[in-house]
C-alpha cells in the first residue's frame, strides 16, 4: 500500500522523464553533432561536453544535456564574453574611419625636365625638378616606376615605355612617360639620385639609362 500523496510524486517523476525523452529524441533528429564545437568523444568511448566539462554515456544523453539549464546558461555566458572581446575592435575601427580626412587638390606641381648626356661615356640621363610650394605639413613627395601594363589612363599598352609617377598631398599625382629601358638603381654610384629640399619645397630626381641609345620623351 502506497503512502498518501506518493502517486502524485510518481506521476510528476514520470512526466519529467517523458519530457526529457521527448527532448532527446527531438535533438537526435534535428541536431548534427559533427557541427557542435563542444561535443567530443574521448578515448574511453564516452562523450564529453567541452563547455560544461561533463561526461555522458551516449549521444542521446549528451543531447539531452544540451537542452538543459546548465548548458544553456554556459552558452549564454560564452556568447556574452565573445561579444565583449569583439566590442573594442569595433570601436577601434570607428576611430580609424573617423580619422580619414579628404584633402582638396590644389592642381599639378610645377616641373622641369632636363636631358643630359655624359661627355665621356655618352650615357643618357634625365633630371626631374618638381615644385611643391603648398605641400601639406609633414609630407614628403614620393615616386615610383610603373609599367605600361599597370597604368590605366592610356588605352594602348605600349611596352616600349614606362611611367615615372610623383605624388604629394594636396597636389594631383602626375606621371611622365619615359623609355622602357633599364635604369641605374645603385645610389652609391651617383647615377640614381633624389632629394627633397624642405626650404625651397623642391623635389629632385635624376636617373641614368644603362644603354647609350637616344632618349626621346
Coordinates of C-alpha atoms in Angstrom, one line a residue:
X1 CA 0.0 0.0 0.0
X2 CA 1.5 3.3 -1.0
X3 CA 1.6 6.3 1.2
X4 CA -0.9 9.2 0.7
X5 CA 0.3 11.6 -2.0
X6 CA 3.0 9.2 -3.3
X7 CA 1.1 8.7 -6.5
X8 CA 1.3 12.4 -7.3
X9 CA 5.0 12.4 -6.8
X10 CA 5.5 9.4 -9.1
X11 CA 3.3 10.9 -11.7
X12 CA 5.5 14.1 -11.7
X13 CA 8.7 12.0 -12.0
X14 CA 7.3 10.0 -14.9
X15 CA 6.2 13.3 -16.6
X16 CA 9.7 14.7 -16.2
X17 CA 11.3 11.5 -17.6
X18 CA 8.9 11.6 -20.6
X19 CA 9.7 15.2 -21.2
X20 CA 13.5 14.6 -21.2
X21 CA 13.0 11.6 -23.5
X22 CA 11.0 13.7 -26.0
X23 CA 13.7 16.4 -26.0
X24 CA 16.3 13.8 -26.5
X25 CA 14.5 12.2 -29.5
X26 CA 13.9 15.7 -31.0
X27 CA 17.5 16.6 -30.6
X28 CA 18.7 13.3 -32.2
X29 CA 16.5 14.1 -35.2
X30 CA 17.4 17.8 -35.7
X31 CA 21.0 18.4 -34.4
X32 CA 24.1 17.5 -36.3
X33 CA 26.7 16.6 -33.6
X34 CA 29.5 16.9 -36.2
X35 CA 28.9 20.7 -36.2
X36 CA 28.8 21.0 -32.4
X37 CA 32.1 22.6 -31.3
X38 CA 31.6 21.4 -27.7
X39 CA 30.9 17.8 -28.5
X40 CA 33.9 15.4 -28.1
X41 CA 34.3 11.6 -28.0
X42 CA 37.2 10.6 -25.6
X43 CA 39.5 7.6 -25.8
X44 CA 37.2 5.6 -23.4
X45 CA 34.3 5.7 -25.7
X46 CA 32.4 8.2 -23.6
X47 CA 31.2 11.6 -24.7
X48 CA 32.2 15.0 -23.2
X49 CA 30.8 18.5 -23.2
X50 CA 33.9 20.8 -23.5
X51 CA 31.8 23.7 -22.5
X52 CA 30.4 22.3 -19.2
X53 CA 33.1 19.7 -18.6
X54 CA 30.6 16.9 -18.2
X55 CA 30.7 13.2 -19.2
X56 CA 28.0 11.3 -21.0
X57 CA 27.5 7.6 -21.8
X58 CA 25.9 8.1 -25.3
X59 CA 25.0 10.7 -27.8
X60 CA 21.4 10.8 -26.7
X61 CA 22.5 11.6 -23.1
X62 CA 24.7 14.3 -24.4
X63 CA 21.9 15.8 -26.5
X64 CA 19.6 15.8 -23.5
X65 CA 22.3 17.7 -21.6
X66 CA 22.5 20.4 -24.3
X67 CA 18.8 21.1 -23.8
X68 CA 19.2 21.5 -20.0
X69 CA 19.6 24.7 -18.0
X70 CA 23.3 24.3 -17.2
X71 CA 24.4 24.0 -20.8
X72 CA 22.1 26.8 -22.0
X73 CA 23.4 29.1 -19.2
X74 CA 27.0 28.4 -20.2
X75 CA 26.2 29.1 -23.8
X76 CA 24.8 32.5 -22.8
X77 CA 27.9 33.3 -20.8
X78 CA 30.2 32.3 -23.6
X79 CA 28.3 34.5 -26.1
X80 CA 28.5 37.5 -23.7
X81 CA 32.3 37.1 -23.3
X82 CA 32.7 36.8 -27.1
X83 CA 30.7 39.9 -27.7
X84 CA 32.8 41.7 -25.1
X85 CA 36.0 40.8 -26.9
X86 CA 34.7 41.9 -30.3
X87 CA 33.4 45.3 -29.0
X88 CA 36.8 47.1 -28.7
X89 CA 37.7 46.0 -32.2
X90 CA 34.5 47.7 -33.5
X91 CA 35.3 50.9 -31.6
X92 CA 38.8 51.0 -33.0
X93 CA 37.5 50.6 -36.5
X94 CA 35.2 53.5 -36.0
X95 CA 38.1 55.6 -34.7
X96 CA 40.2 54.8 -37.8
X97 CA 37.3 55.7 -40.1
X98 CA 36.8 59.0 -38.3
X99 CA 40.5 59.9 -38.7
X100 CA 40.4 59.7 -42.5
X101 CA 40.5 63.3 -43.9
X102 CA 39.8 64.1 -47.5
X103 CA 42.2 66.8 -48.9
X104 CA 41.2 69.2 -51.6
X105 CA 43.6 69.0 -54.6
X106 CA 45.4 72.3 -55.5
X107 CA 46.3 71.2 -59.0
X108 CA 49.6 69.9 -60.6
X109 CA 53.0 70.9 -59.3
X110 CA 55.3 72.9 -61.4
X111 CA 58.1 70.9 -63.0
X112 CA 61.2 71.0 -65.3
X113 CA 62.9 68.1 -67.1
X114 CA 66.4 68.3 -68.3
X115 CA 68.0 65.7 -70.7
X116 CA 71.7 65.2 -70.2
X117 CA 74.5 63.2 -71.8
X118 CA 77.8 62.1 -70.2
X119 CA 80.6 63.6 -72.3
X120 CA 82.9 60.7 -71.6
X121 CA 80.6 57.6 -71.7
X122 CA 77.7 59.0 -73.8
X123 CA 75.3 57.7 -71.2
X124 CA 71.9 59.4 -71.2
X125 CA 70.1 60.8 -68.2
X126 CA 67.0 62.7 -67.1
X127 CA 66.8 65.2 -64.4
X128 CA 63.3 66.0 -62.9
X129 CA 62.7 69.0 -60.8
X130 CA 59.2 69.5 -59.2
X131 CA 58.0 72.4 -57.1
X132 CA 55.5 71.9 -54.2
X133 CA 55.1 75.3 -52.6
X134 CA 51.7 74.3 -50.9
X135 CA 52.7 70.8 -49.8
X136 CA 51.0 69.5 -46.7
X137 CA 52.8 69.7 -43.4
X138 CA 55.0 66.7 -42.7
X139 CA 54.6 65.3 -46.2
X140 CA 57.5 64.4 -48.5
X141 CA 57.0 63.7 -52.2
X142 CA 57.0 60.1 -53.3
X143 CA 57.9 58.5 -56.6
X144 CA 57.7 55.1 -58.3
X145 CA 58.1 53.5 -61.7
X146 CA 55.1 51.9 -63.4
X147 CA 55.0 49.6 -66.4
X148 CA 52.8 50.3 -69.3
X149 CA 50.6 47.3 -68.4
X150 CA 50.0 48.7 -64.9
X151 CA 48.7 52.1 -66.0
X152 CA 45.0 52.6 -66.7
X153 CA 45.0 56.0 -68.3
X154 CA 46.2 55.3 -71.9
X155 CA 44.1 52.7 -73.7
X156 CA 47.2 51.3 -75.6
X157 CA 49.6 49.3 -73.5
X158 CA 52.9 50.2 -75.3
X159 CA 55.7 48.1 -73.9
X160 CA 58.3 50.5 -75.3
X161 CA 57.5 52.9 -72.5
X162 CA 57.2 53.0 -68.7
X163 CA 55.9 55.7 -66.4
X164 CA 57.6 57.7 -63.6
X165 CA 55.0 58.7 -61.0
X166 CA 55.2 61.6 -58.5
X167 CA 52.7 62.1 -55.6
X168 CA 52.4 64.6 -52.7
X169 CA 49.3 65.9 -51.0
X170 CA 47.5 68.1 -51.7
X171 CA 48.7 68.1 -55.3
X172 CA 47.4 65.9 -58.1
X173 CA 49.5 62.9 -58.9
X174 CA 51.4 63.3 -62.1
X175 CA 53.2 60.8 -64.4
X176 CA 55.9 61.1 -67.1
X177 CA 56.2 58.7 -70.0
X178 CA 59.8 57.6 -70.4
X179 CA 61.5 54.9 -72.5
X180 CA 61.2 51.4 -71.1
X181 CA 65.0 50.9 -70.7
X182 CA 66.9 49.6 -67.7
X183 CA 67.8 52.3 -65.2
X184 CA 70.8 52.5 -62.9
X185 CA 69.5 51.9 -59.4
X186 CA 72.7 52.0 -57.4
X187 CA 72.5 55.1 -55.2
X188 CA 76.2 54.9 -54.3
X189 CA 77.2 55.2 -57.9
X190 CA 75.7 58.7 -58.1
X191 CA 73.7 57.7 -61.1
X192 CA 70.4 57.4 -59.2
X193 CA 69.8 60.4 -57.1
X194 CA 66.8 62.1 -55.4
X195 CA 66.4 64.8 -52.8
X196 CA 63.7 66.8 -51.0
X197 CA 64.6 70.4 -50.3
X198 CA 62.3 71.4 -47.4
X199 CA 63.2 75.0 -47.6
X200 CA 62.6 75.5 -51.3
X201 CA 59.8 72.9 -51.3
X202 CA 61.5 71.3 -54.3
X203 CA 61.9 67.6 -55.2
X204 CA 64.8 66.5 -57.5
X205 CA 65.2 63.1 -59.1
X206 CA 68.0 62.1 -61.5
X207 CA 68.1 58.8 -63.4
X208 CA 70.6 57.3 -65.8
X209 CA 69.7 54.7 -68.5
X210 CA 72.2 51.9 -68.8
X211 CA 72.5 51.9 -72.6
X212 CA 73.6 54.7 -74.8
X213 CA 70.6 54.9 -77.1
X214 CA 69.0 58.3 -77.6
X215 CA 66.3 59.2 -75.1
X216 CA 63.0 60.6 -76.6
X217 CA 60.1 61.9 -74.4

